[in-house]
Short mmCIF file of C-alpha atoms in Angstrom, two decimals:
data_model
loop_
_atom_site.label_atom_id
_atom_site.label_comp_id
_atom_site.label_asym_id
_atom_site.label_seq_id
_atom_site.Cartn_x
_atom_site.Cartn_y
_atom_site.Cartn_z
CA MET A 39 5.53 -16.58 -15.37
CA THR A 40 6.93 -17.53 -11.98
CA ASN A 41 8.05 -15.02 -9.38
CA PHE A 42 11.56 -13.66 -9.83
CA SER A 43 13.72 -10.94 -8.31
CA ALA A 44 14.66 -8.13 -10.67
CA THR A 45 17.79 -6.07 -10.12
CA HIS A 46 17.11 -3.59 -12.95
CA TRP A 47 14.40 -2.46 -15.31
CA VAL A 48 14.46 -0.87 -18.73
CA ASN A 49 12.44 2.33 -18.83
CA LEU A 50 10.64 2.79 -22.16
CA SER A 51 10.38 6.57 -22.41
CA MET A 52 7.42 8.28 -24.14
CA ALA A 53 5.81 4.91 -24.75
CA THR A 54 2.51 4.78 -26.64
CA ALA A 55 0.30 1.73 -27.16
CA THR A 56 -1.85 1.35 -30.27
CA GLY A 57 -4.53 -0.97 -28.96
CA THR A 58 -3.01 -4.41 -28.63
CA THR A 59 -1.14 -4.30 -31.94
CA ARG A 60 1.89 -2.07 -31.29
CA LEU A 61 3.86 -0.40 -28.49
CA THR A 62 6.39 2.28 -29.44
CA TRP A 63 8.90 4.32 -27.44
CA SER A 64 11.36 7.11 -28.18
CA ALA A 65 14.23 6.29 -25.79
CA VAL A 66 15.30 3.74 -23.20
CA HIS A 67 17.08 4.00 -19.86
CA ASP A 68 18.55 1.26 -17.70
CA ILE A 69 17.32 1.73 -14.13
CA SER A 70 19.12 0.04 -11.24
CA GLN A 71 16.29 -0.73 -8.84
CA THR A 72 15.36 -4.02 -7.22
CA GLY A 73 11.90 -5.48 -6.99
CA THR A 74 9.97 -8.72 -7.30
CA VAL A 75 8.00 -9.60 -10.38
CA THR A 76 5.02 -11.28 -8.76
CA ASP A 77 2.71 -13.85 -10.28
CA THR A 78 -0.23 -12.81 -8.14
CA ALA A 79 -2.85 -15.25 -9.49
CA PRO A 80 -0.70 -17.46 -9.59
CA LEU A 81 -1.12 -18.88 -13.09
CA GLY A 82 2.45 -19.63 -14.11
CA GLU A 83 2.27 -17.30 -17.11
CA LEU A 84 2.28 -13.57 -17.81
CA ASN A 85 -1.19 -12.17 -17.28
CA ALA A 86 -2.94 -8.95 -16.30
CA SER A 87 -2.70 -9.67 -12.57
CA ASP A 88 1.13 -9.85 -12.57
CA MET A 89 2.90 -7.00 -10.82
CA PHE A 90 6.34 -5.37 -10.64
CA ARG A 91 6.60 -2.85 -7.82
CA ASN A 92 3.51 -0.67 -8.49
CA THR A 93 3.16 -1.57 -12.18
CA SER A 94 0.97 -4.19 -13.92
CA PHE A 95 1.61 -6.35 -16.97
CA THR A 96 0.34 -4.67 -20.15
CA GLY A 97 0.10 -7.70 -22.41
CA PHE A 98 3.09 -6.51 -24.45
CA HIS A 99 6.45 -8.20 -24.19
CA VAL A 100 9.88 -8.14 -25.82
CA THR A 101 11.98 -11.17 -26.71
CA VAL A 102 15.70 -11.27 -25.98
CA ASP A 103 17.71 -14.40 -26.83
CA GLY A 104 14.51 -16.40 -27.11
CA LYS A 105 13.20 -15.37 -23.68
CA ALA A 106 10.10 -13.20 -23.25
CA TYR A 107 10.19 -10.21 -20.89
CA GLY A 108 6.93 -8.52 -20.00
CA VAL A 109 6.28 -4.80 -20.29
CA PHE A 110 4.72 -3.41 -17.13
CA ARG A 111 2.95 -0.07 -16.75
CA SER A 112 1.85 2.43 -14.14
CA GLY A 113 0.54 5.69 -15.55
CA HIS A 114 3.09 6.94 -18.09
CA THR A 115 5.85 4.63 -16.82
CA TYR A 116 6.58 1.53 -18.90
CA ALA A 117 9.09 -0.91 -17.42
CA VAL A 118 10.76 -4.15 -18.53
CA PRO A 119 12.19 -5.74 -15.35
CA TYR A 120 15.09 -8.17 -15.48
CA ASN A 121 17.91 -9.64 -13.37
CA LYS A 122 21.25 -8.42 -14.67
CA GLY A 123 23.16 -11.24 -12.97
CA ILE A 124 21.08 -13.91 -14.68
CA HIS A 125 20.41 -12.40 -18.10
CA ASP A 126 21.60 -8.90 -18.95
CA ILE A 127 19.15 -7.63 -21.57
CA TRP A 128 20.32 -4.02 -21.56
CA GLY A 129 21.46 -3.02 -25.03
CA ALA A 130 19.44 -5.72 -26.81
CA PRO A 131 18.47 -4.73 -30.38
CA VAL A 132 14.76 -4.78 -29.57
CA PHE A 133 15.13 -1.70 -27.37
CA ALA A 134 16.93 0.24 -30.12
CA SER A 135 14.15 -0.68 -32.55
CA GLY A 136 11.73 1.52 -30.60
CA GLU A 137 8.75 -0.81 -30.87
CA THR A 138 7.27 -4.20 -30.18
CA THR A 139 4.27 -5.85 -31.79
CA GLN A 140 4.47 -8.87 -29.50
CA TYR A 141 1.28 -8.97 -27.48
CA LEU A 142 0.00 -11.82 -25.40
CA MET A 143 -2.77 -11.61 -22.87
CA PRO A 144 -3.58 -15.26 -22.17
CA LEU A 145 -7.24 -16.01 -21.76
CA SER A 146 -6.66 -16.45 -18.05
CA GLY A 147 -5.92 -12.72 -18.05
CA ALA A 148 -8.88 -11.89 -20.20
CA ALA A 149 -12.23 -10.61 -19.07
CA ASN A 150 -15.40 -12.65 -19.55
CA CYS A 151 -16.40 -12.26 -23.19
CA PHE A 152 -18.14 -13.49 -26.32
CA LEU A 153 -16.28 -14.79 -29.38
CA ASP A 154 -16.37 -13.01 -32.74
CA GLY A 155 -19.67 -13.38 -34.55
CA THR A 156 -21.90 -13.81 -31.50
CA ARG A 157 -25.34 -12.34 -32.20
CA LEU A 158 -27.20 -10.33 -29.57
CA ALA A 159 -30.93 -9.69 -29.59
CA THR A 160 -31.95 -6.12 -30.45
CA PRO A 161 -35.36 -4.56 -31.14
CA GLY A 162 -34.55 -4.87 -34.85
CA GLY A 163 -33.49 -8.52 -34.65
CA PRO A 164 -30.21 -10.35 -33.90
CA ARG A 165 -27.00 -8.41 -34.61
CA GLY A 166 -23.36 -9.41 -34.52
CA ILE A 167 -21.74 -8.03 -31.39
CA GLU A 168 -18.93 -6.48 -33.47
CA THR A 169 -21.50 -4.37 -35.37
CA LEU A 170 -22.93 -2.71 -32.27
CA ALA A 171 -21.97 0.77 -31.13
CA PRO A 172 -22.70 3.04 -28.15
CA GLY A 173 -26.32 4.15 -28.24
CA ASP A 174 -27.61 1.03 -29.99
CA LEU A 175 -30.35 -0.82 -28.13
CA VAL A 176 -29.95 -4.41 -26.95
CA GLN A 177 -32.63 -6.64 -25.52
CA GLN A 178 -32.62 -7.88 -21.93
CA THR A 179 -34.18 -11.18 -20.93
CA SER A 180 -36.77 -9.13 -19.04
CA GLY A 181 -37.59 -5.46 -19.16
CA PRO A 182 -37.24 -2.92 -21.95
CA PRO A 183 -34.27 -2.69 -24.34
CA VAL A 184 -31.25 -0.85 -22.92
CA PRO A 185 -28.72 1.34 -24.74
CA VAL A 186 -25.14 0.19 -25.23
CA ILE A 187 -22.68 2.32 -23.29
CA TRP A 188 -19.52 0.77 -24.76
CA ILE A 189 -18.38 -2.14 -26.90
CA TRP A 190 -15.22 -3.79 -25.62
CA ARG A 191 -12.80 -5.81 -27.72
CA GLN A 192 -9.74 -7.82 -26.77
CA THR A 193 -7.39 -9.70 -29.10
CA VAL A 194 -6.12 -13.07 -27.85
CA LEU A 195 -3.21 -15.11 -29.19
CA ASN A 196 -4.19 -18.76 -29.57
CA LEU A 197 -1.42 -20.74 -27.88
CA PRO A 198 -1.43 -24.31 -26.50
CA GLN A 199 -1.34 -22.94 -22.94
CA THR A 200 -4.25 -20.56 -23.54
CA PRO A 201 -7.27 -21.89 -21.61
CA PRO A 202 -9.88 -23.00 -24.14
CA LEU A 203 -13.15 -21.29 -24.86
CA ILE A 204 -16.44 -23.03 -24.11
CA ARG A 205 -18.98 -23.93 -26.80
CA LEU A 206 -22.66 -24.23 -25.90
CA ARG A 207 -24.14 -26.08 -28.83
CA ALA A 208 -27.51 -25.06 -30.24
CA HIS A 209 -30.39 -26.26 -28.02
CA SER A 210 -27.98 -27.52 -25.31
CA LEU A 211 -29.99 -25.73 -22.60
CA GLY A 212 -33.39 -26.44 -24.15
CA PRO A 213 -35.20 -25.92 -27.45
CA GLY A 214 -33.86 -22.75 -29.04
CA THR A 215 -31.44 -22.04 -26.16
CA PRO A 216 -29.09 -21.17 -27.61
CA ALA A 217 -30.55 -20.87 -31.09
CA ARG A 218 -27.07 -21.28 -32.61
CA ASP A 219 -23.77 -22.40 -31.11
CA LEU A 220 -22.61 -19.87 -28.52
CA VAL A 221 -18.89 -19.57 -27.71
CA VAL A 222 -17.77 -17.71 -24.59
CA THR A 223 -14.86 -17.55 -22.16
CA PRO A 224 -14.89 -20.11 -19.32
CA ASP A 225 -15.97 -17.69 -16.59
CA HIS A 226 -18.70 -15.96 -18.59
CA ALA A 227 -21.96 -16.49 -16.73
CA ILE A 228 -25.12 -17.86 -18.28
CA GLY A 229 -28.47 -17.12 -16.64
CA ILE A 230 -30.27 -20.37 -15.86
CA GLY A 231 -32.69 -21.42 -13.12
CA GLY A 232 -32.25 -18.20 -11.17
CA PHE A 233 -28.46 -18.58 -11.06
CA LEU A 234 -25.49 -17.07 -12.86
CA VAL A 235 -23.59 -20.19 -13.92
CA THR A 236 -20.15 -19.94 -15.52
CA ALA A 237 -19.85 -21.70 -18.85
CA GLN A 238 -17.15 -24.05 -17.57
CA ALA A 239 -19.49 -25.21 -14.78
CA LEU A 240 -22.08 -26.20 -17.41
CA MET A 241 -19.75 -28.46 -19.39
CA ASN A 242 -21.01 -31.99 -19.97
CA GLY A 243 -18.49 -32.97 -22.66
CA LEU A 244 -21.17 -33.49 -25.29
CA THR A 245 -23.36 -30.47 -25.94
CA ILE A 246 -21.31 -28.05 -23.82
CA HIS A 247 -17.57 -28.51 -24.17
CA GLU A 248 -14.20 -26.89 -24.69
CA VAL A 249 -13.28 -25.56 -28.13
CA ALA A 250 -10.16 -27.24 -29.47
CA HIS A 251 -7.27 -24.86 -30.19
CA ARG A 252 -7.06 -26.24 -33.73
CA ASP A 253 -10.60 -25.00 -34.36
CA LEU A 254 -9.65 -21.38 -33.68
CA PRO A 255 -7.44 -19.02 -35.71
CA GLU A 256 -4.01 -17.89 -34.54
CA HIS A 257 -5.54 -14.64 -33.28
CA TYR A 258 -9.17 -14.09 -32.37
CA SER A 259 -11.19 -11.32 -30.79
CA LEU A 260 -13.31 -11.41 -27.68
CA TRP A 261 -16.11 -8.89 -27.25
CA HIS A 262 -18.32 -7.57 -24.50
CA VAL A 263 -21.19 -5.12 -24.14
CA GLU A 264 -21.37 -2.58 -21.34
CA VAL A 265 -24.81 -1.27 -20.47
CA ALA A 266 -25.90 0.87 -17.51
CA ALA A 267 -26.46 -2.02 -15.11
CA HIS A 268 -25.28 -5.62 -14.97
CA CYS A 269 -28.06 -7.67 -16.56
CA LEU A 270 -28.83 -10.69 -18.72
CA LEU A 271 -28.75 -10.10 -22.46
CA LEU A 272 -29.86 -12.56 -25.12
CA ALA A 273 -26.83 -13.96 -26.93
CA GLU A 274 -27.94 -16.41 -29.62
CA ASN A 275 -31.24 -16.46 -27.65
CA CYS A 276 -29.38 -17.60 -24.52
CA PRO A 277 -29.40 -15.47 -21.33
CA ALA A 278 -25.81 -14.29 -20.84
CA GLU A 279 -24.43 -11.60 -18.59
CA SER A 280 -23.51 -8.11 -19.76
CA PHE A 281 -20.15 -6.55 -18.94
CA LEU A 282 -19.31 -6.53 -15.25
CA ALA A 283 -16.39 -4.32 -14.25
CA TYR A 284 -13.79 -6.07 -12.13
CA GLY A 285 -11.27 -3.26 -12.64
CA ASP A 286 -10.25 -4.87 -15.93
CA ARG A 287 -11.33 -2.39 -18.59
CA ASP A 288 -7.69 -1.58 -19.35
CA ARG A 289 -7.29 -5.10 -20.77
CA PHE A 290 -9.44 -4.08 -23.73
CA ASP A 291 -8.77 -1.95 -26.79
CA GLY A 292 -10.18 1.55 -26.55
CA HIS A 293 -9.82 2.04 -22.80
CA ASP A 294 -8.22 5.47 -23.28
CA ALA A 295 -11.14 6.53 -25.49
CA TYR A 296 -13.56 5.28 -22.84
CA LEU A 297 -11.85 7.38 -20.18
CA ARG A 298 -11.89 10.45 -22.42
CA HIS A 299 -15.62 9.99 -22.95
CA HIS A 300 -16.70 8.98 -19.43
CA GLY A 301 -13.94 10.53 -17.32
CA HIS A 302 -13.45 7.45 -15.13
CA ASP A 303 -13.99 3.70 -14.92
CA ARG A 304 -17.65 3.50 -14.04
CA PRO A 305 -18.45 0.96 -11.29
CA ILE A 306 -21.10 -1.64 -12.10
CA PRO A 307 -22.60 -3.60 -9.18
CA GLU A 308 -23.31 -7.26 -9.84
CA MET A 309 -26.94 -8.28 -10.18
CA PRO A 310 -28.33 -10.03 -7.06
CA LEU A 311 -28.23 -13.61 -8.34
CA PRO A 312 -26.11 -16.43 -6.89
CA ARG A 313 -23.05 -17.18 -9.02
CA ILE A 314 -22.03 -20.81 -9.52
CA LEU A 315 -18.41 -21.36 -10.48
CA CYS A 316 -18.11 -25.15 -10.62
CA ALA A 317 -20.32 -28.11 -11.53
CA ARG A 318 -20.45 -29.64 -8.07
CA HIS A 319 -22.42 -26.62 -6.84
CA LEU A 320 -25.16 -27.00 -9.45
CA PRO A 321 -28.63 -27.89 -8.15
CA PRO A 322 -29.44 -31.60 -8.72
CA ALA A 323 -32.20 -30.82 -11.22
CA LEU A 324 -29.82 -28.77 -13.36
CA LYS A 325 -27.14 -31.47 -13.13
CA ALA A 326 -29.64 -34.00 -14.41
CA ARG A 327 -30.77 -31.65 -17.18
CA LEU A 328 -27.18 -31.33 -18.37
CA GLY A 329 -26.35 -35.00 -17.95
CA LEU A 330 -24.06 -34.30 -14.99
CA VAL A 331 -25.72 -36.60 -12.49
CA ARG A 332 -22.38 -38.19 -11.62
CA VAL A 333 -20.72 -34.90 -10.74
CA ALA A 334 -19.85 -34.95 -7.03
#
């Protein structure tokens, strides 16, 4: 999405979202009110950071005449901004239908997560992240096991413009690390050498590389584990960070249930380790270990 000036917005009254699968509403109203739809990242596509007045993109959108219009939300207000002079969408059949199942939160708008099937270490042995529940114990890299506070899930639509996931092949960081292939989002941090290094900064094109879109299904789920404090868990026997709240819990399914249970979005301070975001900042020894000696 690029910035554009809206002259109107369609108010979706009594709107209710069912996770990321369906958004329904009972009535619509055409509101004459100007405002700029702002690509705040900017990423050139609809994502969770995009804003319209005081509302944020929900991930849902409607399609009118082949053009996608994002649904923005603030509290109980759901808005679809548009410019009436350029493309008048008021009265389009999609609004009379009372629902949309079109959901797209590109990976660039996703939180740092693990792919379906990732196994985390627990006192009883490795368990698939999707099988964990609040109260279950997960193993840290150091210290006693800690209880899960919440399991977060986000569904992503696999499109050509969706930034690819990163695969750390088995033993890419050393014998048994990871024990099996580990697939994470690009900004998910791995604990190595006293640093938190994002997966994309570790890429060497051979043992750590992007996952081709063709190797993923049309839709896939990303998962994360929230525990009391930001720490390193063992994912496929590889130190990987637990959930760190950047104000992005509402991008996941179950956020309303989380708020009902906890009352608010609980802050989680980041652990006191340096975070490395790109390969050129890696220590020389780690560059050599990964085969990145030519990285400037």
